[in-house]
Structure formats: C-alpha cells, structure tokens
XYZ file of C-alpha atoms in Angstrom:
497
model
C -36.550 0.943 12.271
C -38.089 4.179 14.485
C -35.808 6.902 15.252
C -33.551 6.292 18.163
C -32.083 9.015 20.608
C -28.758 8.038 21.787
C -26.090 5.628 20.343
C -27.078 3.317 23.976
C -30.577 2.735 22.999
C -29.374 1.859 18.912
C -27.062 -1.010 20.031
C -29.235 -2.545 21.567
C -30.666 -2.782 18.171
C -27.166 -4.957 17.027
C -25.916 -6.412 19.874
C -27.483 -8.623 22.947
C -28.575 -6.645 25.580
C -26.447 -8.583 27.986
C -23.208 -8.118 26.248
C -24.113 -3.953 26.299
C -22.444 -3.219 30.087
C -19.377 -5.506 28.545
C -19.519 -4.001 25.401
C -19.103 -0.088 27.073
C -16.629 -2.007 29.758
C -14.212 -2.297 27.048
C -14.534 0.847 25.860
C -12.944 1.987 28.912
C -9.974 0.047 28.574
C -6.902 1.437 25.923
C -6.608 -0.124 22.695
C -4.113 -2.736 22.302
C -1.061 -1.799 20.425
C -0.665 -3.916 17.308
C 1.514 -4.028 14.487
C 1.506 -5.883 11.060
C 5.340 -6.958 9.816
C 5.947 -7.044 5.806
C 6.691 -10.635 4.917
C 10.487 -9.252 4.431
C 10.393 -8.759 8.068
C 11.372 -11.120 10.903
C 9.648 -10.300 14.280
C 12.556 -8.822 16.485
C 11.943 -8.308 20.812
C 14.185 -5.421 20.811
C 14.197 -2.529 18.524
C 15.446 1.421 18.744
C 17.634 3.672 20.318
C 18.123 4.645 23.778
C 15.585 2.794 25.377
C 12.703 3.438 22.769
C 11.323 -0.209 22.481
C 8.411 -2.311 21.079
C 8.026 -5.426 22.434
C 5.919 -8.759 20.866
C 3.861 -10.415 23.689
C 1.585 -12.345 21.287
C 0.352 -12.526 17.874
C -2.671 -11.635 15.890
C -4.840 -14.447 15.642
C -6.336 -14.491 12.113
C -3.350 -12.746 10.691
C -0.109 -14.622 10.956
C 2.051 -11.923 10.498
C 0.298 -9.270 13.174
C 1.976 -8.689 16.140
C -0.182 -7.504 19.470
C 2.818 -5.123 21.318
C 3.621 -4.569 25.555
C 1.453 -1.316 26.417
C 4.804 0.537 26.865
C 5.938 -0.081 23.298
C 5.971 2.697 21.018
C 5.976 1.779 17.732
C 6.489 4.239 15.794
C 9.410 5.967 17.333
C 11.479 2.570 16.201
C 14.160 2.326 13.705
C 12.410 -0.713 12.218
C 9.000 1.252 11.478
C 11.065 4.199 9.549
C 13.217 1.408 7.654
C 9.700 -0.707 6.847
C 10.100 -3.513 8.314
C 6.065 -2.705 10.068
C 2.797 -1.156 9.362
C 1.017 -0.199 12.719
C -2.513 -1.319 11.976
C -4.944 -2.617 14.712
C -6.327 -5.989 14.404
C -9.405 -5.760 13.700
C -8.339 -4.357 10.774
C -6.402 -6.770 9.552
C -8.847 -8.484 9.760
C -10.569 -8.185 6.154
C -7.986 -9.027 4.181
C -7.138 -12.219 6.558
C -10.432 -13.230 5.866
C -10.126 -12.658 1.994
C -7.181 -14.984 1.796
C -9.179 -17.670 3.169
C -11.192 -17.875 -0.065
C -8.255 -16.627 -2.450
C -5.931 -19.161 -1.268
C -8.100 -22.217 -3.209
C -9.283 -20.031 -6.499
C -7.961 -20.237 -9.431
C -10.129 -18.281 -11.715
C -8.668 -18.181 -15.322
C -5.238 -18.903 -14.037
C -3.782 -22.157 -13.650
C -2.988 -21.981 -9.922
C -3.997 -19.850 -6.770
C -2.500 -16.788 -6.456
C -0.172 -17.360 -3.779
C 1.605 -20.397 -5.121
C 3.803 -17.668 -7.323
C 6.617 -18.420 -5.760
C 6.920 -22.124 -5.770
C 6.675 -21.880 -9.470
C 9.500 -23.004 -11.714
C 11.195 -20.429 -14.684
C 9.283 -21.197 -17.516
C 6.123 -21.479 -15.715
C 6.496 -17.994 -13.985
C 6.643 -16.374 -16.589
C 3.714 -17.565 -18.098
C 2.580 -16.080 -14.869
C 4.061 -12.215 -15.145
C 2.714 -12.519 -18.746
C -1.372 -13.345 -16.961
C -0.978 -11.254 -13.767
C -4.072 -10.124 -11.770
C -5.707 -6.691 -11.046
C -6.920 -5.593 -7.575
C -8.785 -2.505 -6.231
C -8.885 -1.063 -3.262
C -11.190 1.589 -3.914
C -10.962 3.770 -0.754
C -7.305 2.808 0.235
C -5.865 5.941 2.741
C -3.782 5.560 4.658
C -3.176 2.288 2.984
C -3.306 -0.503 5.897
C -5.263 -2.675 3.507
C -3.673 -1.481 0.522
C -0.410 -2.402 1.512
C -1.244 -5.879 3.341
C -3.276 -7.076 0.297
C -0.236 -5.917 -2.160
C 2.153 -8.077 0.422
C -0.134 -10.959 0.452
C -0.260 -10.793 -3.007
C 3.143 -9.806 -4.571
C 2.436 -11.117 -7.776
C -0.878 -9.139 -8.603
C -1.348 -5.388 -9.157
C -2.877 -3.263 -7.010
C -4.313 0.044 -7.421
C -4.354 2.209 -4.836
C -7.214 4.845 -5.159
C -8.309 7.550 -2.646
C -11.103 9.943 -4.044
C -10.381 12.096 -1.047
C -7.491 14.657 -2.575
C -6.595 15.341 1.514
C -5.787 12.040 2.401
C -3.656 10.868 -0.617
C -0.730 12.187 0.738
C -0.671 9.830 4.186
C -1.206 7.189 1.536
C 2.053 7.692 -0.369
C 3.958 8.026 2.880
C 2.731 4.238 3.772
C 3.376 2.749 0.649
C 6.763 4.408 0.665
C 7.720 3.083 3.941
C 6.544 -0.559 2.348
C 8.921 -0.300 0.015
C 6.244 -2.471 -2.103
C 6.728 -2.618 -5.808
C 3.475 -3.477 -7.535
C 1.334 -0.307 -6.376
C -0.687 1.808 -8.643
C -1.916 4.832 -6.877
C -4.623 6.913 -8.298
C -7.122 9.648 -7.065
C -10.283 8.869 -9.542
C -14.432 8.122 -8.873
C -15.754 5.175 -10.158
C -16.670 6.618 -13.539
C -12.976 6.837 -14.322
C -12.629 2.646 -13.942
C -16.044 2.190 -16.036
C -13.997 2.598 -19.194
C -12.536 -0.929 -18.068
C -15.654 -3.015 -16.582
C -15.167 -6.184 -15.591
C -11.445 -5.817 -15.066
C -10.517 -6.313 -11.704
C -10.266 -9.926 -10.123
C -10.412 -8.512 -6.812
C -12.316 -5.409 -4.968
C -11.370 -4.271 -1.539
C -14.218 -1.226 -0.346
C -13.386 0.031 3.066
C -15.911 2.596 2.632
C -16.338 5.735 4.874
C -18.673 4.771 7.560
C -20.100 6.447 10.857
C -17.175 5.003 12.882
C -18.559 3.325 15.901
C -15.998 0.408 16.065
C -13.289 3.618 16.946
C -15.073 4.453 20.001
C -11.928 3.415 22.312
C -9.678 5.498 20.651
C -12.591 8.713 20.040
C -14.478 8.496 23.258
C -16.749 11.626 21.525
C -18.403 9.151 19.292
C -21.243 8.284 21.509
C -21.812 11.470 22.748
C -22.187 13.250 19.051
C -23.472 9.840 17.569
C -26.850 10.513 15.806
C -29.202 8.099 13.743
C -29.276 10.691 10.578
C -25.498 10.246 10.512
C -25.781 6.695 10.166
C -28.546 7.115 7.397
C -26.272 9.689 5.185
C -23.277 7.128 5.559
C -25.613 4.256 4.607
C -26.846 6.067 1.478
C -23.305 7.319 0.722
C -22.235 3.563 0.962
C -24.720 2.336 -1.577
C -24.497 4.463 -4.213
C -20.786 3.698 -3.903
C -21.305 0.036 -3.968
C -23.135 0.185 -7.298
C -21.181 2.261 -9.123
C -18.180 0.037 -8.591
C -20.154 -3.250 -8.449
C -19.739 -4.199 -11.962
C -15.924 -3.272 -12.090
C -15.166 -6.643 -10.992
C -14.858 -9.875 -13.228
C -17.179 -13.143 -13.160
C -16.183 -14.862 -10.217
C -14.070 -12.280 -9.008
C -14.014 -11.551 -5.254
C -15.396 -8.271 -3.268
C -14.301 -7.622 0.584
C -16.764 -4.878 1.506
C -15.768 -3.623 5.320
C -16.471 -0.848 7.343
C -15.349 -0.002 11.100
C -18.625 0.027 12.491
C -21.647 -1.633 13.477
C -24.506 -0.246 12.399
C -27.135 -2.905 10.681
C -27.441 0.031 8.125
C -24.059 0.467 6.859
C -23.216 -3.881 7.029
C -25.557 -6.411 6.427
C -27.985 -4.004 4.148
C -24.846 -2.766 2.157
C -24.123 -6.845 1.587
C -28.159 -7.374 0.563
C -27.540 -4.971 -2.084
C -24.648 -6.634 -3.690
C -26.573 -9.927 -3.110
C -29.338 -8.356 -5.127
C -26.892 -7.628 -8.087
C -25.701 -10.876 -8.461
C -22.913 -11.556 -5.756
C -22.910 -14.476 -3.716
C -22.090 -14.427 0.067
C -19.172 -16.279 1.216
C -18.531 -14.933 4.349
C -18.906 -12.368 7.168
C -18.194 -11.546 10.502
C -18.699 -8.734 12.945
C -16.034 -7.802 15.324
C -16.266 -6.445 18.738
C -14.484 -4.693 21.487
C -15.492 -7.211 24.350
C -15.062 -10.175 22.230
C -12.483 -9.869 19.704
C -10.369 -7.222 21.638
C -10.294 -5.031 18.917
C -11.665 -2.089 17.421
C -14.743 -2.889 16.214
C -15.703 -3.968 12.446
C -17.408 -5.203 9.473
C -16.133 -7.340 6.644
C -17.856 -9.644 4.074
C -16.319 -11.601 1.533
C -18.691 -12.020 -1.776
C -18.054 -13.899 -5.042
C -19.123 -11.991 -8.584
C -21.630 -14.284 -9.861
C -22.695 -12.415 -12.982
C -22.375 -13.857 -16.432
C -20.180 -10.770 -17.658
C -16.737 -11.507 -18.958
C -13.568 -9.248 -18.042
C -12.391 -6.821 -20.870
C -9.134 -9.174 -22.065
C -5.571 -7.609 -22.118
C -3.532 -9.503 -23.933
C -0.124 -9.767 -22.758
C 2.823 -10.661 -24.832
C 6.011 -11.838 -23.775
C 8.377 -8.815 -23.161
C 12.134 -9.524 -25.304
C 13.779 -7.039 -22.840
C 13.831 -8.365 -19.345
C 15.572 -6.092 -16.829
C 16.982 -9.239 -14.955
C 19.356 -9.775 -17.997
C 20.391 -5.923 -18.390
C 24.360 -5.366 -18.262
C 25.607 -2.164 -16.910
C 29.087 -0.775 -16.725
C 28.237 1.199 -13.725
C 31.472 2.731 -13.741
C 31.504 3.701 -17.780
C 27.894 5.248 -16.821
C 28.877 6.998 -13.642
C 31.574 8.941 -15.941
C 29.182 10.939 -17.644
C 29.642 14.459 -17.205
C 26.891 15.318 -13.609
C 25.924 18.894 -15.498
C 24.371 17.114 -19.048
C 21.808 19.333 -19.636
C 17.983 18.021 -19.220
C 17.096 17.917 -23.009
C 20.334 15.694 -23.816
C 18.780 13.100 -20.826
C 15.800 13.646 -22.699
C 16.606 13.360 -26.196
C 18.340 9.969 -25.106
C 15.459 8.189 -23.925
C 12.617 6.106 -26.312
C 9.546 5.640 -24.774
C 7.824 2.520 -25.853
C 4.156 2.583 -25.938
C 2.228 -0.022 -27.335
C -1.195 0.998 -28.292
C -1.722 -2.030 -29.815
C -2.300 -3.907 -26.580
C -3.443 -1.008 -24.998
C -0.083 -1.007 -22.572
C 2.918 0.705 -21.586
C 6.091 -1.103 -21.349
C 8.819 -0.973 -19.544
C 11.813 0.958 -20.828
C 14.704 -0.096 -18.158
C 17.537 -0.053 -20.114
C 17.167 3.321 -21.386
C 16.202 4.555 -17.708
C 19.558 2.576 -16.300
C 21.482 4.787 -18.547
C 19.659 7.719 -17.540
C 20.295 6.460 -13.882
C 23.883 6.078 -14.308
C 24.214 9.719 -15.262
C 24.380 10.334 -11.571
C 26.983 8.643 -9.020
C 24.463 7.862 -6.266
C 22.590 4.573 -8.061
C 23.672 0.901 -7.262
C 22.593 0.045 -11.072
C 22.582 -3.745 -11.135
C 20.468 -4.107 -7.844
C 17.998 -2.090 -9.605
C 18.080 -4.200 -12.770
C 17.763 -7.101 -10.732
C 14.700 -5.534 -8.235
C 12.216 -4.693 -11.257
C 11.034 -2.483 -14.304
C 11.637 0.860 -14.841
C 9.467 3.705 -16.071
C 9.356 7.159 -16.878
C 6.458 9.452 -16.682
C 6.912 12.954 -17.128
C 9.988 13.978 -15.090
C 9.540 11.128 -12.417
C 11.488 7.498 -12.694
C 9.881 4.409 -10.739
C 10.769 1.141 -10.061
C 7.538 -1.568 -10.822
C 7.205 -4.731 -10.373
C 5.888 -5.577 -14.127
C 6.851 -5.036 -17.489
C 3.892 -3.521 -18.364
C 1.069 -1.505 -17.074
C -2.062 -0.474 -18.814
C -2.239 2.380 -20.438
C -5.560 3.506 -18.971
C -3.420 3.121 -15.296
C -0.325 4.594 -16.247
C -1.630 8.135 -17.498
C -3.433 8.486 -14.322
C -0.812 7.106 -11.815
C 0.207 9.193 -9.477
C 2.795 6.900 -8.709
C 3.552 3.227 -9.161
C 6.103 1.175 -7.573
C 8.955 2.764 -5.502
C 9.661 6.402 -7.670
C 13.929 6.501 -7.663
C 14.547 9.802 -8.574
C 12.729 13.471 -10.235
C 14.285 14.792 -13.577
C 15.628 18.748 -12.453
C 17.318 21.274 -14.703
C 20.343 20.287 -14.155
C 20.305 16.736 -13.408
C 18.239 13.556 -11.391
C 17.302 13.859 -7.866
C 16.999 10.979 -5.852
C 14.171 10.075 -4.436
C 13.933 8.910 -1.113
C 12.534 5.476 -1.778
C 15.889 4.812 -3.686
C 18.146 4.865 -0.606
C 17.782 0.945 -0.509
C 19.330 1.378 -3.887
C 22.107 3.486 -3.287
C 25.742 2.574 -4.248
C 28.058 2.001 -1.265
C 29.947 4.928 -1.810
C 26.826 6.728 -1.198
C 25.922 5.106 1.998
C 27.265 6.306 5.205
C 27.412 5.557 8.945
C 26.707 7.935 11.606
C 26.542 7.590 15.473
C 23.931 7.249 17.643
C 23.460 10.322 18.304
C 22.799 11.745 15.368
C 20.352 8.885 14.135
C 18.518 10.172 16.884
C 18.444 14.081 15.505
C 17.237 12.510 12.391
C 14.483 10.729 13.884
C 12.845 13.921 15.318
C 13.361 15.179 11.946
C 15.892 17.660 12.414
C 19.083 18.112 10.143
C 22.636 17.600 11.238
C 25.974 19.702 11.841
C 28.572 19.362 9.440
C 31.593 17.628 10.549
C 34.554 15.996 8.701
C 32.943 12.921 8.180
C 30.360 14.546 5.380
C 32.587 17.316 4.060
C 34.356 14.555 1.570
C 30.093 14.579 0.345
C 29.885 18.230 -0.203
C 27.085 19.033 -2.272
C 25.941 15.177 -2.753
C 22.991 12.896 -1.266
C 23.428 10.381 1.024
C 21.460 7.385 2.134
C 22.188 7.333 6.281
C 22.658 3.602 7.751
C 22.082 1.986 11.103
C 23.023 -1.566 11.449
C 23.629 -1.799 7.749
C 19.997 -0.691 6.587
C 19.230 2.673 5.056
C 17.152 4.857 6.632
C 17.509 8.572 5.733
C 18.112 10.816 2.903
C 19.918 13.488 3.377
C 21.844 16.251 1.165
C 25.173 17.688 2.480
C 25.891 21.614 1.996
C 28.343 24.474 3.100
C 25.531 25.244 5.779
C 24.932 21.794 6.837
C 23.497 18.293 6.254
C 19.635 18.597 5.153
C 17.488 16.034 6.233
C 15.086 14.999 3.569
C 13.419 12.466 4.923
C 9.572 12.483 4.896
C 6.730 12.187 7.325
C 9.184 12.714 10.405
C-alpha cells in the first residue's frame, strides 16, 4: 500500500467509505461505561456510599457476565469495585476472550472433558483433574482485563500473567489483587525465558501493543498525531513477537491474537503469519465504534496445527491435601508474637521435587507459620487452597504444585497472605478475606468514606483495644481495608486508593 497522509484517507483503506461520516460520528459520542463482574459476583442496582452509584441498564452481549452502566455511574468510587466484586473493562474488550470460549467450551485436547465442566465433576474424578491441569499465557497481560477474565473463566487452569514492560507490572498486581483470583502466575520475562518449555502452554492470549486506533473516543489526539510509519513499527514489533512465542503453544492448542486497532497491518497480516507457521483460523472479527458500540478491536482465534508434542509434566498425586489439614488455631495463636525470624525459619521444610521438575505445596508447615500471628482465620485458609513460601513472601494458590521453571520466576502467584519481617509476619492485604473475626472490625460510614479517598483515620476508643495490631475494616460484612492501629493513629494500608 502507498504512503497515506492522514489517519481519514487510511480508513478508508479498512472500512466502507459510507460507514466513514458514522464511523467519526461515534467518535464524538462518550464511551459507554461497562463493567465485567467475577463469577463470585451477583449484579447489584445499588452500590456505595452517600449517593456514589453504578447502575446496570443492560448487559454485554457476547459476554454474559459484562454489565453496560447509566452514564452517571461511577464505578470505581463503589464499595463493590474495592471489595472485587468488578473489573471495569470496556466491551470490546471483553470481547476476545468471549470469543475464545466459544471454541474452548467443546475441546478436549488430552483431557477427558472441556475445560469448563470442572465443576460438575464428581471427587474421584476431580482429582484426576488437579493432578492434569492446563497452562495458559497471556503474554502481554497489564493491567490484566484479559488476564483476570480468562483466569475466571477458567478456574481450573493456570495462568501466567507476564508483562515485559517493568512500568506497567505494578497496575497488574493491583488488578489481580482486587480479583482475589487464586491460580495466577505473574512474571516479567521475553519469550526466550518460556523457550526452555516449548510446546507447553494449551492456551496463548497476545494482546500485543498496537498503534491504538480503536481508543480514539477516549484519546481524541489519535487522529491528529496518527502517522502510517507508526503503524509500520507496531506491525513489525507485532511479528517478531508473534514468532518468537508461536511455538510455545502445544498441538492443537489455541492462540487469541487481539489488538485495539484497525489497521490491516497490525490484524489480518499478523493472522497470515501464524497461518503460514502452521495455525489454522477459526475465527475473527473486527469491532467498531458505529457498529458494535465499543472501542474498537481485533481478535482472532487460531488452532496450533503443528505436529510438535508438549514437553510432559508428570503429575503425581499429592498425599498432603490442605482440605484435610487440622489446626488448633488457638494452640497456634499462643505462640509467643516476638519468635525471632530464624526460629520461623528453621521450622519450615521446603519440599522441592526435582524429580518432576515441580514445587509442591508445603501448607501445613506454612499454617503453623501462620498461626504464629493472631490475625489468620487458619481453617478458611486450609480449606481456600495451597500454600507456598518463596523467599520471605507466603501465598495462597490454587494447586499443589507449580513448576519449578514458574515458581523461581514468580513474582507472585495466587493471593500473597503475609511478608516474613524481623520480628514477625505481616499481613498482606489480600489476606483480609482471611482474617479471624477478632481481627475484623466495623466502622461507620463516615469513616469508610476517609478510607476510600485513601486517607487514614483518628483514633478513637473503638481501635485503642487494637493498639499496635492490623485490622481488616468491614462494610456490610465484607472486608475491605487494611489498616494498622498506632499511638498516632490508624494507618491505612490499603493499595491503589
């Protein structure tokens, strides 16, 4: 294709020339507000405090559990979005992974059974299940929208998490944190870091940078600075990407490649080139302002055709299940608070099985180490998963084990619960859902609203009984701060307020 000047004359290259006055029409107009709920979740009409509201007018139409919101609701200044109940994601990008479940929903693979039937399953064959569990990548995952709707959709796989991008990791972690999502694996490596396992993955999700003209309602700047080079350098960018990570995936595995923009450069040539290396096209769609009311977007769903088989991890049956863990919560809680670090440490047996290239779970001795503090409601974290240590960090997973290869270069995995400090644990503030009720308190309205902005509290009588403790803050019975109580007040230590 020759050069063109202006982003006006390119679309024209894409899109019908009578749709173009629509297309810019709807440009005009604001973005509608949309929200995705976590299966957890039940769609509420009324949410907040003093007046601060989101309200569902309709829902999403390829995602059953997207919510399109009143223009006057705001979101994220609710009480449900800081307890995770919601991710705010627009539609169209819900989009890919709505479209990937479609295809997922009848394959069975080497398993037995589609992936979603998990929970329907009876005992014996579930665990046949946790013992065969899939792998999925979503390669360039900040903030997480996709990340975090795929790991929902599919609560019995893994999913790693992995941002390149050092910058935007953090915004990542704060999404999957608010998820409260168990069976994340979040990582910050390039592709040559996942060659060591070709072939492993069952399914790829690429949302790969792009140029970015499906955000044009919410950046109006985008077609004044848009420039045909820009589009070349993301389509070059995009490739190179897509082959280095191409072969990562396992015969008959799936790839969602999706970008948010619509450029024939960064879409359809991107999905030639996987074509070309062996993947067949199942599916793809282009979305558009005018006619999906959306941001715009790209997704196609492919299917690894190539006669490659997936580096095996064999899985044996774990004799310590977590579910079946006995606690005296009350024998543990009476440990002396100031035990010194290297007694916690000298305590604790790390399993690692090199055998079967895994780490496993080591609950029980991380319960005890738990219990060591007051704050921890041990059985409802025997009962919610698998514990871990790495380094001076304890997390809650989903799985009793996790490859090696994706445990030494986790930044986190699962829900973390507390940090190791010199003289004791520190909650974590994903562990206020698992906070004794002793350790739980109610405040008024008023003060939930302090909170929200961010801002720490006074201290009155009713935390002075807590001095020097944490606390996990309730409204209507669900946690939704952590804060520490002190002689000069009560510190709010809640993130990304």
């Amino acid at each position: 294709m020759k050069k063109t000047k202006t982003f006006e004359e390119y679309l024209k290259s894409v899109l019908p020339e009578e749709q173009i006055n629509l297309f810019f029409e709807s440009c005009e107009k604001p973005p509608l507000k949309s929200i995705r709920f976590y299966e957890r979740s039940s769609n509420k009409a009324y949410v907040g405090f003093k007046g601060d509201t989101y309200r569902v007018i309709d829902t999403v139409k390829w995602e059953k559990k997207g919510a399109i919101l009143s223009e006057d609701s705001k979101p994220s200044r609710s009480l449900d979005y800081l307890k995770g109940d919601f991710y705010i994601q627009d539609i169209g990008s819900m989009f890919a992974i709505s479209l990937l479940k479609k295809y997922v929903e009848g394959y069975s693979g080497q398993y037995s059974r589609p992936f979603n039937s998990f929970q329907s399953l009876n005992k014996k064959d579930r665990q046949k299940d946790e013992e065969s569990y899939s792998y999925i990548l979503d390669y360039a995952a900040s903030p997480g929208g996709k990340t975090t709707q795929v790991a929902d959709d599919f609560k019995q796989s893994i999913v790693v998490s992995n941002e390149i991008i050092k910058s935007r990791i953090p915004a990542l972690l704060c999404n999957i944190k608010k998820s409260k999502l168990l069976n994340i694996i979040v990582t910050g490596e390039d592709s040559s870091f996942f060659h060591q396992h070709d072939h492993f993955f069952d399914i790829i999700v690429a949302d790969l940078p792009c140029t970015g003209e499906g955000l044009i309602r919410k950046k109006k700047l985008l077609i004044k600075n848009w420039s045909y080079s820009t589009v070349l350098f993301n389509s070059k960018r995009q490739k190179k990407i897509l082959y280095n990570i191409h072969d990562l995936l396992k015969e008959d595995g799936f790839f969602v490649y999706s970008t948010c923009t619509f450029s024939r450069e960064e879409n359809e040539e991107n999905v030639e080139l996987l074509e070309s290396l062996g993947f067949e096209l199942l599916e793809s769609k282009r979305l558009w302002p005018h006619i999906d009311a959306c941001s715009g977007a790209f997704t196609a769903v492919l299917k690894n055709k190539n006669k490659k088989k997936r580096i095996s991890i064999n899985i044996e049956s774990d004799k310590s299940d977590s579910r079946d863990i006995k606690i005296d919560s009350d024998a543990g809680n009476s440990i002396n608070n100031k035990t010194k670090i290297n007694d916690i440490a000298e305590n604790l047996d790390f399993t690692q099985n090199f055998k079967h290239n895994l780490i496993w779970h080591t609950t029980e001795n991380c319960l005890k180490l738990l219990s060591r503090e007051p704050y921890f409601d041990i059985e409802k974290i025997a009962r919610s998963g698998y514990l871990y240590q790495k380094e001076d960090l304890v997390f809650l997973f989903s799985k009793p084990s996790i490859p090696k290869f994706l445990f030494d270069s986790a930044i986190s995995f699962g829900q973390q619960m507390a940090s190791i400090e010199k003289f004791g644990l520190i909650p974590a503030f994903e562990s206020i859902d698992y906070f004794s009720g002793d350790y739980m308190i109610t405040v008024d309205d008023e003060q939930i609203c302090k909170l929200t902005k961010g801002e720490d509290l006074k201290l009155d009588e009713n935390f002075k009984y807590y001095m020097g403790k944490f606390l996990s803050v309730l409204k209507d019975g669900s946690p939704l701060f952590l804060v520490k109580v002190s002689p000069n007040g009560v510190k709010n230590l809640t993130p990304g307020l």
